[in-house]
PDB file of N, CA, C and O in Angstrom:
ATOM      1  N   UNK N1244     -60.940   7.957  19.388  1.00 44.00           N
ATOM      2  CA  UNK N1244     -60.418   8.955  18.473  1.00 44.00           C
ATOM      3  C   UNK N1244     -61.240  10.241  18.497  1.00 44.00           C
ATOM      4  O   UNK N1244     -60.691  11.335  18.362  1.00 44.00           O
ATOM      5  N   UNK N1245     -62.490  10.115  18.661  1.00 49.00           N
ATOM      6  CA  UNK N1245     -63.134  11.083  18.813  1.00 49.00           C
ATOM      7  C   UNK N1245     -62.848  11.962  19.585  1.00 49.00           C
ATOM      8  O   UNK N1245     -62.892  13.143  19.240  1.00 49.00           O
ATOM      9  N   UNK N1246     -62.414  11.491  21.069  1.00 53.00           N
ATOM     10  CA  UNK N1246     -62.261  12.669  22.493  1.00 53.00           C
ATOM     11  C   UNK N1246     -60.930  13.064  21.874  1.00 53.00           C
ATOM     12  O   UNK N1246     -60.693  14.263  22.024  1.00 53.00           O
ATOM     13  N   UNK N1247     -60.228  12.551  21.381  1.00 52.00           N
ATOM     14  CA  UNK N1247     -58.937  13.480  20.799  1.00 52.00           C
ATOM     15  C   UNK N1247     -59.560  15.024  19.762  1.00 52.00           C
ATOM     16  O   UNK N1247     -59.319  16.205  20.011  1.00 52.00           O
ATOM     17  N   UNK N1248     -60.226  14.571  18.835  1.00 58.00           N
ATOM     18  CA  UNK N1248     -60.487  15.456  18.200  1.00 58.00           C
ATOM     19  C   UNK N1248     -61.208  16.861  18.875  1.00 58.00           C
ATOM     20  O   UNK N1248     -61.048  18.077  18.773  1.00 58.00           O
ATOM     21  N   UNK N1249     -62.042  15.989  19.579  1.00 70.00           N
ATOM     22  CA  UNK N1249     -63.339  17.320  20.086  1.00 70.00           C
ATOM     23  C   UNK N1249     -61.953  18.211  21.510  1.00 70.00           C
ATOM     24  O   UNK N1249     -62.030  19.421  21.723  1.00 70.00           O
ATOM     25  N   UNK N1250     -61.214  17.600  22.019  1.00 73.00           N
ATOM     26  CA  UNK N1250     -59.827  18.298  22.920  1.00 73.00           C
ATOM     27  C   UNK N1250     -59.173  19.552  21.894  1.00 73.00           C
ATOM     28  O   UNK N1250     -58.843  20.730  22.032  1.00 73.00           O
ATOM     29  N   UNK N1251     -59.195  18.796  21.074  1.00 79.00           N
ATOM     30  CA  UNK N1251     -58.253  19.524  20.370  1.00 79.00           C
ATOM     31  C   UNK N1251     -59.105  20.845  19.462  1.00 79.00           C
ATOM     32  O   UNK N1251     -58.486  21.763  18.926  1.00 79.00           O
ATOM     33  N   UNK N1252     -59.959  20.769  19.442  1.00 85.00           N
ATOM     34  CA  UNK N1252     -61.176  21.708  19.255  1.00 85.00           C
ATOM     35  C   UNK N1252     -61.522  22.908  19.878  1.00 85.00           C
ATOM     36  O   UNK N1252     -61.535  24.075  19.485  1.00 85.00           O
ATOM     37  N   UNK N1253     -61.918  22.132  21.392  1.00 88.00           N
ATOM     38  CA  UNK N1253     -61.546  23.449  22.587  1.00 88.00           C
ATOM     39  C   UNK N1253     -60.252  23.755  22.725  1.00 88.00           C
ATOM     40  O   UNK N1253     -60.267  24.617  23.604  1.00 88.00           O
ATOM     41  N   UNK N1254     -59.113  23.581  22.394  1.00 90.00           N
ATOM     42  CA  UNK N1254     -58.292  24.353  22.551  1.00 90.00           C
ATOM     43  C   UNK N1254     -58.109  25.632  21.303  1.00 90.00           C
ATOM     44  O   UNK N1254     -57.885  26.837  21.422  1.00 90.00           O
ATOM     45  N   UNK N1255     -58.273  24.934  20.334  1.00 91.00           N
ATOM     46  CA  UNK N1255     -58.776  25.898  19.100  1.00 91.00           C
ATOM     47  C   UNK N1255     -59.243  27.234  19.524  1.00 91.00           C
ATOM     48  O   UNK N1255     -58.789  28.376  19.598  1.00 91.00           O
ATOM     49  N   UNK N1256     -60.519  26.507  19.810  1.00 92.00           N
ATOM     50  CA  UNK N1256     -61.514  27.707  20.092  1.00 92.00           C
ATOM     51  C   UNK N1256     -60.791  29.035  21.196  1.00 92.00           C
ATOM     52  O   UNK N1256     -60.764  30.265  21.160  1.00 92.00           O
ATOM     53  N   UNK N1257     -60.310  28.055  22.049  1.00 92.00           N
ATOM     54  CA  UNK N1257     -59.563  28.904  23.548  1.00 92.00           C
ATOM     55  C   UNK N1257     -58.472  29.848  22.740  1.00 92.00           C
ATOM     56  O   UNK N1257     -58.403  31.076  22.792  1.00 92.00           O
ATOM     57  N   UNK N1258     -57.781  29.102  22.109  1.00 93.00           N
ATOM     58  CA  UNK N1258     -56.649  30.324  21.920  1.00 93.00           C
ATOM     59  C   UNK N1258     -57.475  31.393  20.397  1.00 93.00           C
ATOM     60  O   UNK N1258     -57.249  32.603  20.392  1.00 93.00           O
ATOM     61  N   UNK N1259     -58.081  30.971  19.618  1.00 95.00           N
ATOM     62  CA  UNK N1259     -58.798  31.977  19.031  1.00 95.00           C
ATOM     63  C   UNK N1259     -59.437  33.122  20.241  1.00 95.00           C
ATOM     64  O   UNK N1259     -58.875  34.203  20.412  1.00 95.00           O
ATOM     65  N   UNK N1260     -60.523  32.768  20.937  1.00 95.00           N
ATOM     66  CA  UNK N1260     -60.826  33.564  21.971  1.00 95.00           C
ATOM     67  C   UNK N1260     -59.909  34.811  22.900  1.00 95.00           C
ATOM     68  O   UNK N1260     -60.025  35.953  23.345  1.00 95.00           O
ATOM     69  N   UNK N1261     -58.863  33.565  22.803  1.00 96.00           N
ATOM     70  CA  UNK N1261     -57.615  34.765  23.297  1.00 96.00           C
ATOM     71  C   UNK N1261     -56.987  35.921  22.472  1.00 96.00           C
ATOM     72  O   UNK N1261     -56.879  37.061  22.922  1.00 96.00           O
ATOM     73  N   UNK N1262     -56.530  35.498  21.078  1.00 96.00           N
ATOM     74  CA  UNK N1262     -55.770  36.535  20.492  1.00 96.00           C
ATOM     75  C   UNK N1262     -57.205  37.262  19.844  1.00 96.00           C
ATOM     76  O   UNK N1262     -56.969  38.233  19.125  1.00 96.00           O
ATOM     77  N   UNK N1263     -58.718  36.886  20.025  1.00 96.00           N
ATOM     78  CA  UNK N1263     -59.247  38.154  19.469  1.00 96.00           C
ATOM     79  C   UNK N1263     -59.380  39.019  21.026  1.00 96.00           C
ATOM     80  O   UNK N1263     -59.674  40.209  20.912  1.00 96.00           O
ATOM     81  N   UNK N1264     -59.186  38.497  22.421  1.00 96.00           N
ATOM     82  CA  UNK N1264     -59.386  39.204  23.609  1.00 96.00           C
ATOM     83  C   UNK N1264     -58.738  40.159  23.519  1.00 96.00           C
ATOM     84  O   UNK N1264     -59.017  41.357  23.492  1.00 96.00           O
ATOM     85  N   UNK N1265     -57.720  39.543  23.466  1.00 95.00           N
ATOM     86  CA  UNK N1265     -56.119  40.394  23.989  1.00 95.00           C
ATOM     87  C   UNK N1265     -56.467  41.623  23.367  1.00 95.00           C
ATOM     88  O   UNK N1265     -57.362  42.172  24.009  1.00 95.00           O
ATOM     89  N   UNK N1266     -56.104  42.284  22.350  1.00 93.00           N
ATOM     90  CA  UNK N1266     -56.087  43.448  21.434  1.00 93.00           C
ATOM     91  C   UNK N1266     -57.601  44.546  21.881  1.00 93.00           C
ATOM     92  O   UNK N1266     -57.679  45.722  22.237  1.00 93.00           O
ATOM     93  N   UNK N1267     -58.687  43.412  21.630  1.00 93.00           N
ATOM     94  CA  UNK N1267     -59.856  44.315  22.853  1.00 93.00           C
ATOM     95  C   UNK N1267     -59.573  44.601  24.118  1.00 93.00           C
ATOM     96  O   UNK N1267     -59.901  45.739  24.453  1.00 93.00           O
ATOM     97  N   UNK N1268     -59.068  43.937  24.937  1.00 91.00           N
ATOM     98  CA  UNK N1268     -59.049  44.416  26.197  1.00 91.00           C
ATOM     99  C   UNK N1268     -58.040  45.484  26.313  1.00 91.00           C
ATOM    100  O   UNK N1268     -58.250  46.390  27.119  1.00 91.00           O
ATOM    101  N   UNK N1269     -56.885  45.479  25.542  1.00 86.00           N
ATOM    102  CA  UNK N1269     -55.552  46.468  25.317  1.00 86.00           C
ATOM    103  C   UNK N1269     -56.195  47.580  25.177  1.00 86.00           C
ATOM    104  O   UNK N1269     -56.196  48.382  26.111  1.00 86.00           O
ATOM    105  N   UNK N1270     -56.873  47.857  23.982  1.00 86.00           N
ATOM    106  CA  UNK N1270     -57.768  48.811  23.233  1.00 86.00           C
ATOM    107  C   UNK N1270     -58.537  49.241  24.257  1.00 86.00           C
ATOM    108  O   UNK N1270     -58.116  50.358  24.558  1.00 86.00           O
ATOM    109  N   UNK N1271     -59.837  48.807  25.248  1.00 86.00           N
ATOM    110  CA  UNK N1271     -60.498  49.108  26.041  1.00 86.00           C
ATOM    111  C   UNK N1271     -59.128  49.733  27.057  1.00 86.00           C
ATOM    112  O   UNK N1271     -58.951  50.951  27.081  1.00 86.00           O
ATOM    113  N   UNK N1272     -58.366  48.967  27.726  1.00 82.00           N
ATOM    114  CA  UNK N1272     -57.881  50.083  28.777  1.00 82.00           C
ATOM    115  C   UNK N1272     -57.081  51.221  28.049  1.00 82.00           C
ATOM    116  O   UNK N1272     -57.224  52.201  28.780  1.00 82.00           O
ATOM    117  N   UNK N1273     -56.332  51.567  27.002  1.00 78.00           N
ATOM    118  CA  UNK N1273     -55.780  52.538  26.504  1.00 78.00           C
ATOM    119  C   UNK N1273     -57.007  53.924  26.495  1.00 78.00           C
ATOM    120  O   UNK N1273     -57.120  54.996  27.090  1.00 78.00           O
ATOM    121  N   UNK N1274     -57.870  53.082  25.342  1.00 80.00           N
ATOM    122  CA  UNK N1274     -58.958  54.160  24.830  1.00 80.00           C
ATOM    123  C   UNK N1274     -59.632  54.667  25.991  1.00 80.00           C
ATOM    124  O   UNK N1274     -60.107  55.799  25.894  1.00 80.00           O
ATOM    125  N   UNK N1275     -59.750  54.104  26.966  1.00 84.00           N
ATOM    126  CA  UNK N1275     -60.934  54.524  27.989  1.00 84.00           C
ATOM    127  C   UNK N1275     -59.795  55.191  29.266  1.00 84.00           C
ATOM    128  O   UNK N1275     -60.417  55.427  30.302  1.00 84.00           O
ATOM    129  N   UNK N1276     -58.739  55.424  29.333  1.00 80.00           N
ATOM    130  CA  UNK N1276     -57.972  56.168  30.625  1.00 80.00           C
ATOM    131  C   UNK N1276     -56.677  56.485  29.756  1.00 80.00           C
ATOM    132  O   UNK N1276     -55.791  55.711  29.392  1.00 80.00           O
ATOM    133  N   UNK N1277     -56.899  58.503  29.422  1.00 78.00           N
ATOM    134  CA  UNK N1277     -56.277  58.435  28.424  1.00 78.00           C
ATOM    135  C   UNK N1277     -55.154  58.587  29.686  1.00 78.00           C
ATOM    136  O   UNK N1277     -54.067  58.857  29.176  1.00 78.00           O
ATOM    137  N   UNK N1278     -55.066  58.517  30.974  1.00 82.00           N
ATOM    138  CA  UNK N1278     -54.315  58.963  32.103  1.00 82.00           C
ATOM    139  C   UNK N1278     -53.049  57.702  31.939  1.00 82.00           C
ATOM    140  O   UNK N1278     -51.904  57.858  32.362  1.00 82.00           O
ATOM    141  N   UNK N1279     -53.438  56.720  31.386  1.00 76.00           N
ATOM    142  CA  UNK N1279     -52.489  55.458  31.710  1.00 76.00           C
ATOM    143  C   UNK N1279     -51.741  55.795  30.015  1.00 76.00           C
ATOM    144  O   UNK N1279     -50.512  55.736  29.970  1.00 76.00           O
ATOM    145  N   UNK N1280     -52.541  56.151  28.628  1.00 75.00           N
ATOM    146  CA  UNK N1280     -51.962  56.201  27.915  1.00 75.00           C
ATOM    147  C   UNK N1280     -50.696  57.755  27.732  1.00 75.00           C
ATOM    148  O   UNK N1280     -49.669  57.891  27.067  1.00 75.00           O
ATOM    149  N   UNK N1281     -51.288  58.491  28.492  1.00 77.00           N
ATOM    150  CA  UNK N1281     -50.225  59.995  28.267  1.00 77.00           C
ATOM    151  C   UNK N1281     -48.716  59.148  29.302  1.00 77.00           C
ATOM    152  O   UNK N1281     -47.507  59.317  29.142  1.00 77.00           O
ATOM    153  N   UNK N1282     -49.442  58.272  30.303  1.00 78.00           N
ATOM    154  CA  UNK N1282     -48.412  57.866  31.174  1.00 78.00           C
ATOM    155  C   UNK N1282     -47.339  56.649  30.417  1.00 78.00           C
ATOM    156  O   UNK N1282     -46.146  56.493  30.677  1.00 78.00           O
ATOM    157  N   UNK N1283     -47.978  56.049  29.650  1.00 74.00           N
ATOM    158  CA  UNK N1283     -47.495  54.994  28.306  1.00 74.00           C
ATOM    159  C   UNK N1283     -46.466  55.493  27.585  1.00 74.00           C
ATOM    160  O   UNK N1283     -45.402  54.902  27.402  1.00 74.00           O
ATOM    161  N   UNK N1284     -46.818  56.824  27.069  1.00 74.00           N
ATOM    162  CA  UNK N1284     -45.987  57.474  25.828  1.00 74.00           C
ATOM    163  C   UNK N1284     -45.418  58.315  26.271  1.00 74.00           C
ATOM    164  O   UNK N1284     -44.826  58.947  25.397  1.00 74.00           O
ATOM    165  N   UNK N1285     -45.184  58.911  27.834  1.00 74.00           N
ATOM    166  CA  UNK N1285     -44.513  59.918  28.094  1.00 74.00           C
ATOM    167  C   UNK N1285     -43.016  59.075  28.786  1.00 74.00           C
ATOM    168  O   UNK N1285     -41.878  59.514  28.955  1.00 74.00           O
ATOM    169  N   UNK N1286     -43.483  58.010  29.010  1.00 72.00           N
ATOM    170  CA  UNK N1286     -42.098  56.782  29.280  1.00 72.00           C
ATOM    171  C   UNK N1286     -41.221  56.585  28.023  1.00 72.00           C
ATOM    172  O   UNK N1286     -40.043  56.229  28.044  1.00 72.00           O
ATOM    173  N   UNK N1287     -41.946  56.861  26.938  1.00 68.00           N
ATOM    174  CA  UNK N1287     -40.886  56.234  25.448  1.00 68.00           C
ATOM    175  C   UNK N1287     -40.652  57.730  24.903  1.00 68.00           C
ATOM    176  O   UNK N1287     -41.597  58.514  24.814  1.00 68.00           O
ATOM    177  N   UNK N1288     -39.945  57.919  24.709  1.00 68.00           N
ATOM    178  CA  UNK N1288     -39.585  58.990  23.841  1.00 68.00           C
ATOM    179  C   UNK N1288     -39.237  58.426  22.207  1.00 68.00           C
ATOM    180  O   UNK N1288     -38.099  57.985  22.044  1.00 68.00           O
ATOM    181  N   UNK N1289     -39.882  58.427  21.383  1.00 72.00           N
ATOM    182  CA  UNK N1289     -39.823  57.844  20.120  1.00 72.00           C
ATOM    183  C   UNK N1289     -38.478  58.299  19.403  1.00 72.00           C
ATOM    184  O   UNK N1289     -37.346  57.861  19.198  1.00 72.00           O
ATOM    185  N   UNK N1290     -39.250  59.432  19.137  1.00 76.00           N
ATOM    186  CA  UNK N1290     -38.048  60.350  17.896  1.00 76.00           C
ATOM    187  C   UNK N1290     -37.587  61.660  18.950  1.00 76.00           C
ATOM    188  O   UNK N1290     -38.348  62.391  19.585  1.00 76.00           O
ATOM    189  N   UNK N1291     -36.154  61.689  18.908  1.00 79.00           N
ATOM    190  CA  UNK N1291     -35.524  62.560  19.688  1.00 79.00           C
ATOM    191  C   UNK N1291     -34.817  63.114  18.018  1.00 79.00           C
ATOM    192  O   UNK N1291     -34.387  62.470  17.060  1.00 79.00           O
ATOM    193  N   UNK N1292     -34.976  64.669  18.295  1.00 82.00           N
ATOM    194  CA  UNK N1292     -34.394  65.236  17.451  1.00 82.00           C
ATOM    195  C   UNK N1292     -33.129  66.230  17.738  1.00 82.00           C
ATOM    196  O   UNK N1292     -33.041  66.836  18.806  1.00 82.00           O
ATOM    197  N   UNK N1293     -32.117  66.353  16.654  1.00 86.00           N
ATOM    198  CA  UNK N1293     -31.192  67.372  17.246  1.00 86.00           C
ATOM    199  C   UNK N1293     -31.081  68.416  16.802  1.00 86.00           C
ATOM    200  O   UNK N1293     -31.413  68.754  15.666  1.00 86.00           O
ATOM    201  N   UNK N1294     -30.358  69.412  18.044  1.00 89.00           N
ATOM    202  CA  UNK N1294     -30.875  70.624  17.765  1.00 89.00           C
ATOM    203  C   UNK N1294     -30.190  71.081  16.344  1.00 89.00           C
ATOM    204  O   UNK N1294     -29.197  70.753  15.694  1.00 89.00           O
ATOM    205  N   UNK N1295     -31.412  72.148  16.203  1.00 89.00           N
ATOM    206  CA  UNK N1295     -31.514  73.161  14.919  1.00 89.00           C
ATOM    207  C   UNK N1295     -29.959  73.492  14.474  1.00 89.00           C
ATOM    208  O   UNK N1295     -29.089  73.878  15.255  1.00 89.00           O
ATOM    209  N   UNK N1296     -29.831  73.321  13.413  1.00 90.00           N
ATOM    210  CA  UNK N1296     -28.353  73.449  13.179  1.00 90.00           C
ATOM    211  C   UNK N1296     -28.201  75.230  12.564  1.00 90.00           C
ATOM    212  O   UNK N1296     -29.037  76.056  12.933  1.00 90.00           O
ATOM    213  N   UNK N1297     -27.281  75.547  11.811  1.00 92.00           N
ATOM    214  CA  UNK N1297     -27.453  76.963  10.765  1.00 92.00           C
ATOM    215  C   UNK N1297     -28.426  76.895   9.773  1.00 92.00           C
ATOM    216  O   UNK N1297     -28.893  75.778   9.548  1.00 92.00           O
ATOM    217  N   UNK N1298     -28.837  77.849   9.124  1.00 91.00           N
ATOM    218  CA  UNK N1298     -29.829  77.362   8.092  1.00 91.00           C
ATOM    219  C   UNK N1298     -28.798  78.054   6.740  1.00 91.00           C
ATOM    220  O   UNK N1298     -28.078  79.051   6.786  1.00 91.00           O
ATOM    221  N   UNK N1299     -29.018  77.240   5.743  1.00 92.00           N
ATOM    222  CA  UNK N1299     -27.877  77.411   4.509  1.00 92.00           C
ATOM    223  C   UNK N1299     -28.224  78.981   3.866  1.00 92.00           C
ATOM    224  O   UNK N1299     -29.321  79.518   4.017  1.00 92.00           O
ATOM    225  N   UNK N1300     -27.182  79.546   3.192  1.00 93.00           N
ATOM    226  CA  UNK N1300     -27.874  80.932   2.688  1.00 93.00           C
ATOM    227  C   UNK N1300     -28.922  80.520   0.965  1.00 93.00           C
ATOM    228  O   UNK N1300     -28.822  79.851  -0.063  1.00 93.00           O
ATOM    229  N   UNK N1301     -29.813  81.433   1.625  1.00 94.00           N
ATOM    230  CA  UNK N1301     -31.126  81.428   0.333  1.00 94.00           C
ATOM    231  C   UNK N1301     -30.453  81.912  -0.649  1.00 94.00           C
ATOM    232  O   UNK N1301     -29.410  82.542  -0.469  1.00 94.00           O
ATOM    233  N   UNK N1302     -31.186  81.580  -2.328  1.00 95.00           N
ATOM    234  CA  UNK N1302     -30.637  81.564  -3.188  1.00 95.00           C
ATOM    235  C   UNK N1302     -30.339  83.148  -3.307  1.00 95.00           C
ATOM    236  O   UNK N1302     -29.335  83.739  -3.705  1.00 95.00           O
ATOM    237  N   UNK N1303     -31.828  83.715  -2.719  1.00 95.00           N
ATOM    238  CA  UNK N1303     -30.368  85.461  -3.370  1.00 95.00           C
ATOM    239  C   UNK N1303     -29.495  85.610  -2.567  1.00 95.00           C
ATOM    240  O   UNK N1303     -29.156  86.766  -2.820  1.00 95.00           O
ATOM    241  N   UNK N1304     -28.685  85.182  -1.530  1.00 95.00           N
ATOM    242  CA  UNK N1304     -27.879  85.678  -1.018  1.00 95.00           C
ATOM    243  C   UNK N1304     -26.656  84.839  -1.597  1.00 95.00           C
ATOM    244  O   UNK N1304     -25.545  85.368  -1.612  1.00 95.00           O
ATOM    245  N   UNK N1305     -26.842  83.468  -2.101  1.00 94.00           N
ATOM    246  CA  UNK N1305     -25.784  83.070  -2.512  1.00 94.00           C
ATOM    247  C   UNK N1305     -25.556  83.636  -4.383  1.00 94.00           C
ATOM    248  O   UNK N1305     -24.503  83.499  -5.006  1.00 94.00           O
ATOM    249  N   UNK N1306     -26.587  84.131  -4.829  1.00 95.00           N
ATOM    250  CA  UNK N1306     -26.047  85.353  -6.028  1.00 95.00           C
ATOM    251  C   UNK N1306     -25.595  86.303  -5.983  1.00 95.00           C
ATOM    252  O   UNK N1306     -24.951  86.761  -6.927  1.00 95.00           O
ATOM    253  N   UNK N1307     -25.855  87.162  -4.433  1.00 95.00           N
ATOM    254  CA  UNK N1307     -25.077  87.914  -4.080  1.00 95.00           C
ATOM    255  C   UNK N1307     -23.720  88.195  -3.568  1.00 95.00           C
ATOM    256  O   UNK N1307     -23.096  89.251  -3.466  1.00 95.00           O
ATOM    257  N   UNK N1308     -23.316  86.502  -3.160  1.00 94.00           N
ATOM    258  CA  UNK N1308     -22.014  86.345  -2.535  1.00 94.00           C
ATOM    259  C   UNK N1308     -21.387  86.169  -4.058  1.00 94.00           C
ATOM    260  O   UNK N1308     -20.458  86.884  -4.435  1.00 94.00           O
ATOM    261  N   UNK N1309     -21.954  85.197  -4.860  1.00 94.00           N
ATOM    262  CA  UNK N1309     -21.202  85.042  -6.281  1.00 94.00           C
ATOM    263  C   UNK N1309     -21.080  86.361  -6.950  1.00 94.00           C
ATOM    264  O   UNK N1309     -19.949  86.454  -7.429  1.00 94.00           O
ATOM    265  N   UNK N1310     -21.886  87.544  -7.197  1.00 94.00           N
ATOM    266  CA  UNK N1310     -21.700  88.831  -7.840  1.00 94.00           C
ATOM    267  C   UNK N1310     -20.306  89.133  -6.970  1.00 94.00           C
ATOM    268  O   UNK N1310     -19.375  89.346  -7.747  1.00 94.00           O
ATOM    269  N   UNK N1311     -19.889  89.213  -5.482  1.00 94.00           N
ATOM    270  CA  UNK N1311     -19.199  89.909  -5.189  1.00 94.00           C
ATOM    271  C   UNK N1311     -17.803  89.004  -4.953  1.00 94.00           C
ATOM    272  O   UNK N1311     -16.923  89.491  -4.244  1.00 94.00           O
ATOM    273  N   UNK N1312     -17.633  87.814  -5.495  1.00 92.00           N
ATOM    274  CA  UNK N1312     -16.530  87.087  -5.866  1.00 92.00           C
ATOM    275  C   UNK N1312     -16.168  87.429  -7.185  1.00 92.00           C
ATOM    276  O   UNK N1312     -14.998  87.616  -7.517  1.00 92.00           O
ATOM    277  N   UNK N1313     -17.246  87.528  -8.038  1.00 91.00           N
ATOM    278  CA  UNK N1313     -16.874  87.852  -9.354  1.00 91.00           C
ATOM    279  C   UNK N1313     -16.000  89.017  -9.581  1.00 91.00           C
ATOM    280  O   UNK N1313     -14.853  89.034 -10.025  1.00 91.00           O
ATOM    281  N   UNK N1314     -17.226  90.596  -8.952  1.00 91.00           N
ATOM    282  CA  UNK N1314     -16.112  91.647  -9.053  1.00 91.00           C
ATOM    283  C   UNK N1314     -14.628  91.521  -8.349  1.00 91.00           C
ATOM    284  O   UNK N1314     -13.710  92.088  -8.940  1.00 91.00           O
ATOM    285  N   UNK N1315     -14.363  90.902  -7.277  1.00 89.00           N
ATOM    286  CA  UNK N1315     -13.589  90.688  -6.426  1.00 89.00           C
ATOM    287  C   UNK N1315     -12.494  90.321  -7.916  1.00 89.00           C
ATOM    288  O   UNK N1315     -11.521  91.009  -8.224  1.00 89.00           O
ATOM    289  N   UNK N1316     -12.903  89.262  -8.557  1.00 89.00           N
ATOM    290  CA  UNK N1316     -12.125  88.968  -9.854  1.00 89.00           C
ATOM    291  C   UNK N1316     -11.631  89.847 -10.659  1.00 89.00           C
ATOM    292  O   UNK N1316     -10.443  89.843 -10.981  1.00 89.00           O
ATOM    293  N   UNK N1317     -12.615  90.830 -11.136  1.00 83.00           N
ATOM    294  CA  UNK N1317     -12.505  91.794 -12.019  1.00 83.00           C
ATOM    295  C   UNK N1317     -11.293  92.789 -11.592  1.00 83.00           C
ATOM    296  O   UNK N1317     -10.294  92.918 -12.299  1.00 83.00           O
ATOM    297  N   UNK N1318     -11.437  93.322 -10.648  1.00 73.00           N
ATOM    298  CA  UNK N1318     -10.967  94.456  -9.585  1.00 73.00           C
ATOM    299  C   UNK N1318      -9.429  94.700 -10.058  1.00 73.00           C
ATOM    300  O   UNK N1318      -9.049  95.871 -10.064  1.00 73.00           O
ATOM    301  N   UNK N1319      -8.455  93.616 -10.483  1.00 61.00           N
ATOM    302  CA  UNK N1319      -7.156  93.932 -10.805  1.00 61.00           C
ATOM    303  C   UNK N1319      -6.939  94.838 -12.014  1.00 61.00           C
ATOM    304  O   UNK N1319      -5.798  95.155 -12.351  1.00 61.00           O
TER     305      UNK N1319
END
């Protein structure tokens, strides 16, 4: 029963070892060649935006369009 336990131990240990590797070694090649990371992120385009649409009229111009609906009213 014992060699079961102490097996099952090193494997423990092994895959701990791994998921703290993994993320260091990721980290080490990103951080250290920013050549592979500009080459990383220039493959994904994240956020694509669309183009600039009209821009709405600012508030004095829409008091100014309302003053000249109003007289437009008056005018008869």
């Amino acid at each position: 029963m014992s060699s079961l336990g102490t097996s099952k131990g090193v494997l423990e240990i092994a895959k701990f070892g791994l998921y703290v590797s993994v993320p260091i070694v990721l980290m080490y090649y990103f951080a250290n060649n920013t050549k592979n990371m500009q080459k990383f992120m220039g493959n994904h385009s994240y956020v694509v935006y669309p183009p600039e649409g009209p821009r709405p009229p600012s508030p004095e111009e829409l008091r100014e369009m309302a003053r000249e609906i109003a007289r437009k009213r008056n005018l008869p």
